PDB file of C-alpha atoms and ligand atoms in Angstrom:
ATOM      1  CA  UNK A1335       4.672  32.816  -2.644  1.00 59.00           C
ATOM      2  CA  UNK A1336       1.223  31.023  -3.696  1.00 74.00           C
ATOM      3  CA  UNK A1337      -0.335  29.846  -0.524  1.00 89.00           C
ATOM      4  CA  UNK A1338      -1.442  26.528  -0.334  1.00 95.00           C
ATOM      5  CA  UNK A1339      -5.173  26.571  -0.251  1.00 97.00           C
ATOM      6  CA  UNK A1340      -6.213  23.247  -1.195  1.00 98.00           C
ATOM      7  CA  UNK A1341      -5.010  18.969  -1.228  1.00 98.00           C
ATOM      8  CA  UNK A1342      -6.301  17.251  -3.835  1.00 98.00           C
ATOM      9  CA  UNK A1343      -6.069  13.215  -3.413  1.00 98.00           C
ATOM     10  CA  UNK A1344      -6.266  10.779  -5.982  1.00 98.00           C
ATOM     11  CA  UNK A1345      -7.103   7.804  -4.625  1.00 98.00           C
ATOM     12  CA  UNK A1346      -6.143   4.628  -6.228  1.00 98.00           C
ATOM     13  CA  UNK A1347      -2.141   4.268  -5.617  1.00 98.00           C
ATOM     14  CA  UNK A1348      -2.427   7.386  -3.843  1.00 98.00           C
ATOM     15  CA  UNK A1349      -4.468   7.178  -0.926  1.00 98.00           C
ATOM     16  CA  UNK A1350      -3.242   3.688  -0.962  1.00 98.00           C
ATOM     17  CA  UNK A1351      -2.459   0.864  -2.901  1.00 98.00           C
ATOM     18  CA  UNK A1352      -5.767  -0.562  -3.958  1.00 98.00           C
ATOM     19  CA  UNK A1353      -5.226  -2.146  -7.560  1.00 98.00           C
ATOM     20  CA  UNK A1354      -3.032  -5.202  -7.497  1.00 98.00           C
ATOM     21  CA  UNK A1355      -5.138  -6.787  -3.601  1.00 97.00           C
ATOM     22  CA  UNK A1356      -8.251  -5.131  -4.019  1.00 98.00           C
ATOM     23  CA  UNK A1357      -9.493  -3.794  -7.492  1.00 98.00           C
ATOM     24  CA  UNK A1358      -7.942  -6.819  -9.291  1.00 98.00           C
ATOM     25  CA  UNK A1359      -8.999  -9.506  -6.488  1.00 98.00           C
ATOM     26  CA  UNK A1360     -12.702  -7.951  -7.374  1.00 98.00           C
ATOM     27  CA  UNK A1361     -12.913  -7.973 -11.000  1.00 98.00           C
ATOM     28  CA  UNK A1362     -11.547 -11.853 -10.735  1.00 98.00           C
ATOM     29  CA  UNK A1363     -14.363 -12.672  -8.042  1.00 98.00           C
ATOM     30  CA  UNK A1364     -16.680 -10.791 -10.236  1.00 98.00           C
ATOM     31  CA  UNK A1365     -15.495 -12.674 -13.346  1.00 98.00           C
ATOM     32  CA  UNK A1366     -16.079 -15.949 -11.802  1.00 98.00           C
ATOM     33  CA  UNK A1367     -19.522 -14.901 -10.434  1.00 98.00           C
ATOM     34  CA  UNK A1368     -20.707 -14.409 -13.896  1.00 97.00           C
ATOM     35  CA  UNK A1369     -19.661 -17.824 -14.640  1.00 97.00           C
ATOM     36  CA  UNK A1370     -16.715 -16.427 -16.913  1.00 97.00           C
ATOM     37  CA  UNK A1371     -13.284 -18.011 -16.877  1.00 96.00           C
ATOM     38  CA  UNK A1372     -11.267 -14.443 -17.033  1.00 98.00           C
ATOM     39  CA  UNK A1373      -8.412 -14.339 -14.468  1.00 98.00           C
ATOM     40  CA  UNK A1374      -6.208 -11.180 -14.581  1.00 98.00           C
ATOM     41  CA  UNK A1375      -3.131 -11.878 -12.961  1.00 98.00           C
ATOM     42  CA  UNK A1376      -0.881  -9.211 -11.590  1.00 98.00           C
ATOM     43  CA  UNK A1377       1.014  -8.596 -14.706  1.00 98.00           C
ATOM     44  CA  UNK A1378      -2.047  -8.309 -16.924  1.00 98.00           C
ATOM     45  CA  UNK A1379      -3.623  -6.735 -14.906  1.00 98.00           C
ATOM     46  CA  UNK A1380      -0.669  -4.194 -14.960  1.00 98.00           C
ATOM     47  CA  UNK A1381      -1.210  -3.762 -18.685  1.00 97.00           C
ATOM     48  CA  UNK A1382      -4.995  -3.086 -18.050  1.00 98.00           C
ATOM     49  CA  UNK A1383      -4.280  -0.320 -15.512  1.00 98.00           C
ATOM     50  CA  UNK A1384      -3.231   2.073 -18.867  1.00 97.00           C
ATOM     51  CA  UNK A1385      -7.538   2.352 -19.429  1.00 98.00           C
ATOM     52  CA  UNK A1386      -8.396   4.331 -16.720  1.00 98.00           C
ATOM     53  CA  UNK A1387     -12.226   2.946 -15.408  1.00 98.00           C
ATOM     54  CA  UNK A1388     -13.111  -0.607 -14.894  1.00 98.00           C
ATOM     55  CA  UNK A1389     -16.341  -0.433 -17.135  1.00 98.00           C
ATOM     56  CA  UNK A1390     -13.547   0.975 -19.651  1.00 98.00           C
ATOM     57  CA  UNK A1391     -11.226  -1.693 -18.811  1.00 98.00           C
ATOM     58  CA  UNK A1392     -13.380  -5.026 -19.216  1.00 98.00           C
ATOM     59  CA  UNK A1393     -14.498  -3.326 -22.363  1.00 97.00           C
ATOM     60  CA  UNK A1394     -10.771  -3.131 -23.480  1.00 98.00           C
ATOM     61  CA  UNK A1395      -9.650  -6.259 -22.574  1.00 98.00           C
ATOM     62  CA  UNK A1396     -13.215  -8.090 -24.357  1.00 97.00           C
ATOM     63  CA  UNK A1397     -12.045  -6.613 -27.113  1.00 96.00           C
ATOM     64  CA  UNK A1398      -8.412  -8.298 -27.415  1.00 96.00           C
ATOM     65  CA  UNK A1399      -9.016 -11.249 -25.505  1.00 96.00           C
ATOM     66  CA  UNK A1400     -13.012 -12.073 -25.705  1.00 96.00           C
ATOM     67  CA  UNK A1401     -14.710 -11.473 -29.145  1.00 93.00           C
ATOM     68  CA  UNK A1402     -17.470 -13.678 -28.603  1.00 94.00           C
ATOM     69  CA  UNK A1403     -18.250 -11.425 -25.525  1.00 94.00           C
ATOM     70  CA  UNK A1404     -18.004  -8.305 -27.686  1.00 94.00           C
ATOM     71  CA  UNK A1405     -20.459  -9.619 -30.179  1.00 94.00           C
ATOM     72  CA  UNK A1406     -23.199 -10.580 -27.845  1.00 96.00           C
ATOM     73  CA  UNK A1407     -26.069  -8.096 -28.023  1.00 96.00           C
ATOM     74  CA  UNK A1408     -26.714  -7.267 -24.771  1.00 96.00           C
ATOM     75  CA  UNK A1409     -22.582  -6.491 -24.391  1.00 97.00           C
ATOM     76  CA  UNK A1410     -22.702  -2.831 -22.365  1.00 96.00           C
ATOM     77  CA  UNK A1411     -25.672  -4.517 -19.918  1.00 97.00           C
ATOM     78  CA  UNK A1412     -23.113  -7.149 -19.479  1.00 97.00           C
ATOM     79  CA  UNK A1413     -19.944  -4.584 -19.015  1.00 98.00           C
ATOM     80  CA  UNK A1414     -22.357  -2.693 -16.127  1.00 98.00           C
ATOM     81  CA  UNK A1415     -23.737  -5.776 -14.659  1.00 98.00           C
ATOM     82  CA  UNK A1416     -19.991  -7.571 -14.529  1.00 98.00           C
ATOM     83  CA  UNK A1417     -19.041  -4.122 -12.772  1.00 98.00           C
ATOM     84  CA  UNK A1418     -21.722  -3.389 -10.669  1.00 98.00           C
ATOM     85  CA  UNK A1419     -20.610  -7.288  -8.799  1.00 98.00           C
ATOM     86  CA  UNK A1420     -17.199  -6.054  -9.136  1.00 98.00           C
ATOM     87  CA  UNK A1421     -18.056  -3.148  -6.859  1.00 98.00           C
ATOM     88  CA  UNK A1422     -19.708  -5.214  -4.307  1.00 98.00           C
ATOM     89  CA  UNK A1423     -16.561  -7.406  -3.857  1.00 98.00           C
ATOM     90  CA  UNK A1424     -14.259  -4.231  -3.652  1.00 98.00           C
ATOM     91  CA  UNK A1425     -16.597  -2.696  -1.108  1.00 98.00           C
ATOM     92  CA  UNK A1426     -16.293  -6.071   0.623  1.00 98.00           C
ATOM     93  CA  UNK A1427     -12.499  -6.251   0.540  1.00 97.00           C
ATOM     94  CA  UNK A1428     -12.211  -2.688   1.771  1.00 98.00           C
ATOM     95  CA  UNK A1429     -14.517  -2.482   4.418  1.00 97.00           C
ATOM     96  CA  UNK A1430     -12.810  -6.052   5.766  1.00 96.00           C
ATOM     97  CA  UNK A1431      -9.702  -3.475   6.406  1.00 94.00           C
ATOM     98  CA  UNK A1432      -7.499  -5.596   4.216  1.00 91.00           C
ATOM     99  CA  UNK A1433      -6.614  -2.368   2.384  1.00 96.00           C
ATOM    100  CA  UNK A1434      -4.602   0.349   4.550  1.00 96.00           C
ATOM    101  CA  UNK A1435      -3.207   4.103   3.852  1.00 98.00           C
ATOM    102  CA  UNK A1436      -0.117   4.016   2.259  1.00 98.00           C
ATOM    103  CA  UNK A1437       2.799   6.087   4.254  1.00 98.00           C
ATOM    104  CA  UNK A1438       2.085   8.552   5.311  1.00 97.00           C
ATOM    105  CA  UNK A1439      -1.262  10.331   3.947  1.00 98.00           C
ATOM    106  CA  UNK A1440      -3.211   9.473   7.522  1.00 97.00           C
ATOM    107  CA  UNK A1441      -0.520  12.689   9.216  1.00 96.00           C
ATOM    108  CA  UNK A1442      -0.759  14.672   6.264  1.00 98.00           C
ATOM    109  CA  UNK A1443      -4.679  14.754   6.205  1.00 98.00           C
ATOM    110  CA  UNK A1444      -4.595  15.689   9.723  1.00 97.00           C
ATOM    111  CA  UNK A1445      -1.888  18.070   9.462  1.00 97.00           C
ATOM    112  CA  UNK A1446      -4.185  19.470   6.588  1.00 98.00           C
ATOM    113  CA  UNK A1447      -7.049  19.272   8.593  1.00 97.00           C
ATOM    114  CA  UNK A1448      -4.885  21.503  11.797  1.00 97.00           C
ATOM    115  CA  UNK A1449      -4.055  23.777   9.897  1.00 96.00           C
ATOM    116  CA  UNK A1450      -7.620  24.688   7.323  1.00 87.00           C
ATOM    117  CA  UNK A1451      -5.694  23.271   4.317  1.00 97.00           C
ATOM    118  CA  UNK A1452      -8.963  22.377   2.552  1.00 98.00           C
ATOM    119  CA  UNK A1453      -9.294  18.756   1.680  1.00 98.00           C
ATOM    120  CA  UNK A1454     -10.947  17.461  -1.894  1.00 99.00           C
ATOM    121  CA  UNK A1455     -10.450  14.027  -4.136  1.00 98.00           C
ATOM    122  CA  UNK A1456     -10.445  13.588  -7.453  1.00 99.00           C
ATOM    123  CA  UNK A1457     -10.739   9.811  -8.572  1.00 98.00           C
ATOM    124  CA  UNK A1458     -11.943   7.615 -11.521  1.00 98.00           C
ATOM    125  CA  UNK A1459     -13.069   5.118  -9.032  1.00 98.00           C
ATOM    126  CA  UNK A1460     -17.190   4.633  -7.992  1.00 97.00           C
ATOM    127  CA  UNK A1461     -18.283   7.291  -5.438  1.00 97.00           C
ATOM    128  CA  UNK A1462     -18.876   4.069  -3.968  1.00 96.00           C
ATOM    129  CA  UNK A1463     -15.229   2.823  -3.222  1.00 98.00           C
ATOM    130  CA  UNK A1464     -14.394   6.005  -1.820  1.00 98.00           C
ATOM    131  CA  UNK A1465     -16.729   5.881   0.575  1.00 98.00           C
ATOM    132  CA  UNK A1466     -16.186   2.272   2.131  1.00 98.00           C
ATOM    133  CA  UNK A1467     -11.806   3.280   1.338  1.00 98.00           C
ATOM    134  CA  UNK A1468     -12.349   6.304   3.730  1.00 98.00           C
ATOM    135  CA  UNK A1469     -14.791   4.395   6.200  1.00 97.00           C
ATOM    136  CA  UNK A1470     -12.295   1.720   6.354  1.00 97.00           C
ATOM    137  CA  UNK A1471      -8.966   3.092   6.598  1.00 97.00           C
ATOM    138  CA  UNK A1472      -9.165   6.333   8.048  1.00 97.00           C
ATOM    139  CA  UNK A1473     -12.503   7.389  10.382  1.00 97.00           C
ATOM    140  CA  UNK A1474     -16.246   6.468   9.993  1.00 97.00           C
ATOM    141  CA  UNK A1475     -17.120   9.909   9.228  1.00 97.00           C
ATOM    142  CA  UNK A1476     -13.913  10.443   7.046  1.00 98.00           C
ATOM    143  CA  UNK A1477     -16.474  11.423   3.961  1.00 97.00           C
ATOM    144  CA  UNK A1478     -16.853  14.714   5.847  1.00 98.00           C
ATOM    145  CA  UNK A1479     -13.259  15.917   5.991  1.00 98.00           C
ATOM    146  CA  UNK A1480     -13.316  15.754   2.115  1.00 98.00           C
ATOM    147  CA  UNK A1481     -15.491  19.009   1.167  1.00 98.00           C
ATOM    148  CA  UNK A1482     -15.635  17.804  -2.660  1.00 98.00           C
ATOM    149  CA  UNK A1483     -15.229  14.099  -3.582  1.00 98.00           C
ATOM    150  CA  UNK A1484     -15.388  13.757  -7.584  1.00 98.00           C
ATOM    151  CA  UNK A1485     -15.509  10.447  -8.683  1.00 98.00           C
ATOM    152  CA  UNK A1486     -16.073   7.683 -11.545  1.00 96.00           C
ATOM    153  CA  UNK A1487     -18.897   8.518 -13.654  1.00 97.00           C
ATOM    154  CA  UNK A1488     -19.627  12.064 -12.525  1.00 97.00           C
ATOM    155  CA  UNK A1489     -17.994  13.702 -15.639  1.00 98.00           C
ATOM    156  CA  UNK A1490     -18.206  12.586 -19.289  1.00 96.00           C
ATOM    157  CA  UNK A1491     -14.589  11.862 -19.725  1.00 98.00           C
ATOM    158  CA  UNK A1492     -12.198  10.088 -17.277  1.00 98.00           C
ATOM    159  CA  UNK A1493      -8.556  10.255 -16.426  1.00 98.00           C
ATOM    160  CA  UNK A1494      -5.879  11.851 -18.294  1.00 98.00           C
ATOM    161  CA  UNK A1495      -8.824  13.928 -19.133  1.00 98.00           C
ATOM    162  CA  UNK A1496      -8.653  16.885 -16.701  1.00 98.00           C
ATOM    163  CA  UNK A1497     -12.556  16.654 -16.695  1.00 98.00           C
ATOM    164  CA  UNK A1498     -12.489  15.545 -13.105  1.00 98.00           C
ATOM    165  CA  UNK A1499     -10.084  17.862 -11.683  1.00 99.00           C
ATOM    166  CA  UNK A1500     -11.703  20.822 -13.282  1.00 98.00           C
ATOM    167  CA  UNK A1501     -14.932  19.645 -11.901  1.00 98.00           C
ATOM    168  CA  UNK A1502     -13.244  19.639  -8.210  1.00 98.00           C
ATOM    169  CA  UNK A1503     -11.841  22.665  -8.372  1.00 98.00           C
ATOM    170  CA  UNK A1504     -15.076  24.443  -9.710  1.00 98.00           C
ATOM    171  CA  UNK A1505     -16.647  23.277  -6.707  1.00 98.00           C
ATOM    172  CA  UNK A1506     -13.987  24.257  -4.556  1.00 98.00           C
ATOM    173  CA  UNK A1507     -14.136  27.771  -5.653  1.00 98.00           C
ATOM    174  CA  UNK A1508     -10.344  28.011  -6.353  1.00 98.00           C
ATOM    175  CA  UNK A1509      -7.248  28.682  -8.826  1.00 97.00           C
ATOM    176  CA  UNK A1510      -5.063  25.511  -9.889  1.00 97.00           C
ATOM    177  CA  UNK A1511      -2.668  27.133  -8.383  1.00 94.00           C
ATOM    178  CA  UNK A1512      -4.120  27.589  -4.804  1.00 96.00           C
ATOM    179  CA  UNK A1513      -4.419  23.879  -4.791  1.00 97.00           C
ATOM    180  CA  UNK A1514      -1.470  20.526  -5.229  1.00 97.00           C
ATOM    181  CA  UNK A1515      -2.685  17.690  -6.630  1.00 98.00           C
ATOM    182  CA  UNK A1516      -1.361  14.606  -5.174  1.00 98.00           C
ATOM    183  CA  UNK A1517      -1.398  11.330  -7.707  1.00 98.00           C
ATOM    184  CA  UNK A1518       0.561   8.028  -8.886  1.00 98.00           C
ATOM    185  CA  UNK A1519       0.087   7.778 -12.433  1.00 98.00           C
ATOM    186  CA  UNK A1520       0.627   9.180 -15.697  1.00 98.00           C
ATOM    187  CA  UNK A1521      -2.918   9.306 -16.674  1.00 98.00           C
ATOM    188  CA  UNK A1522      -3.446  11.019 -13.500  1.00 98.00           C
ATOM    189  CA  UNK A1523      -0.809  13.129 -13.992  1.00 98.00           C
ATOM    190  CA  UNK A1524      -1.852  14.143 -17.182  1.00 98.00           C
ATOM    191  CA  UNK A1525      -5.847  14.785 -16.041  1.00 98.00           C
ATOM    192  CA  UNK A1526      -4.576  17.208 -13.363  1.00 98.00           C
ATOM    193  CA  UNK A1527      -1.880  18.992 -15.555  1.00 98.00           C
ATOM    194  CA  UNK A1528      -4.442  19.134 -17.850  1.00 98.00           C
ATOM    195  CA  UNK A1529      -6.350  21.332 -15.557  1.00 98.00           C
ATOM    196  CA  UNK A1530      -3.061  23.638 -14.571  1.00 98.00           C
ATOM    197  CA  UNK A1531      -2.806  22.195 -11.065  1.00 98.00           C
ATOM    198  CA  UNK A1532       0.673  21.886  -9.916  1.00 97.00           C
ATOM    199  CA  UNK A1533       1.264  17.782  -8.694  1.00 98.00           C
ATOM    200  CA  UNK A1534       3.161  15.836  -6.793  1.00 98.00           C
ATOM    201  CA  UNK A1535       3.595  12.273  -7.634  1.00 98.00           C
ATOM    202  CA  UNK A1536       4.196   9.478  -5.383  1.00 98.00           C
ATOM    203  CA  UNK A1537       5.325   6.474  -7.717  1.00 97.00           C
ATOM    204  CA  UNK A1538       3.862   2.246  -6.843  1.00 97.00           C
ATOM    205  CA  UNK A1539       5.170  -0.916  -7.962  1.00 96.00           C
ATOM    206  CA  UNK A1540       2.309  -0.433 -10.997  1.00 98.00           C
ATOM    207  CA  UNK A1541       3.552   3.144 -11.982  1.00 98.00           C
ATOM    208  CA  UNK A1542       7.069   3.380 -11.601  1.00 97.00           C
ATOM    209  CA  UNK A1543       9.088   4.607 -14.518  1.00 96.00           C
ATOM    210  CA  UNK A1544       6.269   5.883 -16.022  1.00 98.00           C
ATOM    211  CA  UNK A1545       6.439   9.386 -17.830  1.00 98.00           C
ATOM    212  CA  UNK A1546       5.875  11.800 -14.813  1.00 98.00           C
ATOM    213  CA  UNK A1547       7.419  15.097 -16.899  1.00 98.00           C
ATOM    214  CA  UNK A1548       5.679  18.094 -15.340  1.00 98.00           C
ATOM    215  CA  UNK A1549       5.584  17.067 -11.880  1.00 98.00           C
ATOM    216  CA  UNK A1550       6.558  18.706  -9.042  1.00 97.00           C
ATOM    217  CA  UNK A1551       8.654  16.066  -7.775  1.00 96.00           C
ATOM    218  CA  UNK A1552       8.299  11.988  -7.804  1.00 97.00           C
ATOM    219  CA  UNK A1553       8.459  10.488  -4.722  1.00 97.00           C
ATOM    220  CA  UNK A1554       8.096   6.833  -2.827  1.00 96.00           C
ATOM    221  CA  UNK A1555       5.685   8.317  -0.596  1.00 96.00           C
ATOM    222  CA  UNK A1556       4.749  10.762   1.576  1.00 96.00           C
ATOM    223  CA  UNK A1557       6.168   9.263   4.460  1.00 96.00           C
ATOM    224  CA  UNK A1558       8.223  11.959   5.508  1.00 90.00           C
ATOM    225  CA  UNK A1559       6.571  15.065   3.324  1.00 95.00           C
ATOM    226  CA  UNK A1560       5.230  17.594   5.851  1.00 95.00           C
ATOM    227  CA  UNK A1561       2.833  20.565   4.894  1.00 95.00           C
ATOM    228  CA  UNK A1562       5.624  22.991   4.986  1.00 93.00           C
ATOM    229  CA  UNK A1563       7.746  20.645   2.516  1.00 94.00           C
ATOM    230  CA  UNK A1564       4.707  20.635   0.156  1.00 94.00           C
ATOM    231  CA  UNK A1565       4.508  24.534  -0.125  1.00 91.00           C
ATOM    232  CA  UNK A1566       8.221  24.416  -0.594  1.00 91.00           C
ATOM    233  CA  UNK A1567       7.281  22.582  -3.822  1.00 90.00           C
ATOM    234  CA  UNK A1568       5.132  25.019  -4.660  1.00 89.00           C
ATOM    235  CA  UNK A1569       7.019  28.095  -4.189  1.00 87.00           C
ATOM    236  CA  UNK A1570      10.046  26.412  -5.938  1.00 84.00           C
ATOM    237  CA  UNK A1571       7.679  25.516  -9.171  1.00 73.00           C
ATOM    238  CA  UNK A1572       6.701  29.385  -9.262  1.00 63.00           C
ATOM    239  CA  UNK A1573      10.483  30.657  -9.234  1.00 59.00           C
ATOM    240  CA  UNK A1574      11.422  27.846 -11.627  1.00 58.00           C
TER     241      UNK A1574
HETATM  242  C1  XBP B 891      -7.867   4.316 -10.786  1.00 63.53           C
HETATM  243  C2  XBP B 891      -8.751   3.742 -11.825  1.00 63.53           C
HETATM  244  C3  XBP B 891     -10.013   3.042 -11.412  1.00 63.53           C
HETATM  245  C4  XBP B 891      -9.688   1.787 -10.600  1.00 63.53           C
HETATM  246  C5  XBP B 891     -10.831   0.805 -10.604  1.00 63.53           C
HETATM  247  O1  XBP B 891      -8.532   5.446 -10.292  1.00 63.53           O
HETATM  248  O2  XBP B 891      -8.458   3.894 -13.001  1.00 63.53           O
HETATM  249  O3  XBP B 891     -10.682   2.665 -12.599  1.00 63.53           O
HETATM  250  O4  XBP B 891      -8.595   1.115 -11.217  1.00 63.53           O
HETATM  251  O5  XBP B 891     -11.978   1.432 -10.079  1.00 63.53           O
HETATM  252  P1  XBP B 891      -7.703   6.722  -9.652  1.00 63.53           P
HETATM  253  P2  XBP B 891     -13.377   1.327 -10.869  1.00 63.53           P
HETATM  254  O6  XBP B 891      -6.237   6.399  -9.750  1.00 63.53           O
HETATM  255  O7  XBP B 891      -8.114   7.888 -10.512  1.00 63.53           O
HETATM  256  O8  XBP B 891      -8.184   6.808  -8.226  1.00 63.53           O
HETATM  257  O9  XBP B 891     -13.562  -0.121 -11.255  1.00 63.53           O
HETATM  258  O10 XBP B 891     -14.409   1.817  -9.875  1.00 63.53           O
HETATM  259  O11 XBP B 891     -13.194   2.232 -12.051  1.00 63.53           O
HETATM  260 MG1   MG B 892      -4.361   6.683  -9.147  1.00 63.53          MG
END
């Protein structure tokens, strides 16, 4: 039996569901703000969510939908400028507590935390939003219970790359298979996969049906998942 070492969080549609009120709401407030007339509406915005980064996701959508944008000169200043606002308003939306947990994750951090399951994320969000998500919906001081936080720009390539996850686990000093990985998507899937940790996916309105072949199991939530369930998954995946 591998013994479960280490929980490693995604965190947007994981830790809680942060794209369609809070991510989207920003880039639109940011859009506006720049004096563009860009709205992304739930179901676009649904399409966008298959680039992985916002900087890579305005880029992708100037490129279908904004060609005039694309051609301007000064066209990645704009992209980082556009997302730096975007940030601010995300930050702002957070720490106003609009965005909570999703079921669940609050009990199993603290049964993680009871019993010295170490704790890590692995995001392609700004170091940034983690900070004011954790702040916000779980403690002040939440940063600390997280002994590695990789996120956004800290590694060349993002989500399904496994760059991230790789770069966690160096850090943490441990096998993929000491640790579970705990995401909603396909590209996240794929990113920790990629880097041999075994994952557990809990599906959201944006990600269901996706392709989540390799998982451990796909789940709502983690409403009623206990520690003890979670190393069940992981002593069935080695007999299997
Ligand atoms: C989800 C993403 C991020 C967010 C937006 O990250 O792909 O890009 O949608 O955040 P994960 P940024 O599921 O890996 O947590 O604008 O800061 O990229
Ligand atoms: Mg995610």
């Amino acid at each position: 039996m591998k013994k479960l070492h280490a929980l490693i969080f995604d965190v947007d549609g994981t830790l809680a569901d942060t794209e369609r009120d809070g991510h989207r709401v920003a880039f639109n407030l940011a859009f506006t703000e720049h004096g563009l007339d860009w709205n992304w509406d739930e179901d676009l915005y649904g399409e966008l969510l298959t680039v992985t980064g916002g900087k890579e996701r305005i880029r992708y959508f100037a490129e279908r939908h904004a060609p005039d944008f694309i051609a301007r000169p000064d066209f990645p200043a704009l992209v980082a400028a556009l997302h730096a606002t975007k940030t601010e308003h995300y930050v702002r939306l957070v720490d106003s507590g609009q965005i909570p947990l999703r079921p669940g994750i609050a009990r199993l951090i603290d049964a993680a935390r009871a019993s010295s399951v170490r704790l890590a994320i692995a995001t392609t969000t700004t170091p940034e939003n983690v900070a004011a998500l954790l702040r916000a919906a779980i403690a002040p001081d939440a940063m600390d219970w997280f002994e590695v936080i990789g996120a956004g720009d800290i590694v060349p390539a993002k989500k399904p790359a496994p760059d991230i996850y790789n770069w966690v686990l160096e850090r943490l000093g441990l096998a993929p298979d000491q640790c579970l990985a705990l995401e909603d998507s396909e590209n996240g899937l794929a990113a920790s996969l990629g880097a041999g940790i075994p994952t557990l996916i809990t599906e959201n309105t944006y990600t269901r049906g996706q392709n989540f072949s390799g998982a451990l199991a796909v789940l709502p939530d983690l409403d009623k998942v206990t520690l003890s369930d979670i190393q069940q998954h992981l002593n069935k995946n080695l007999t299997s």
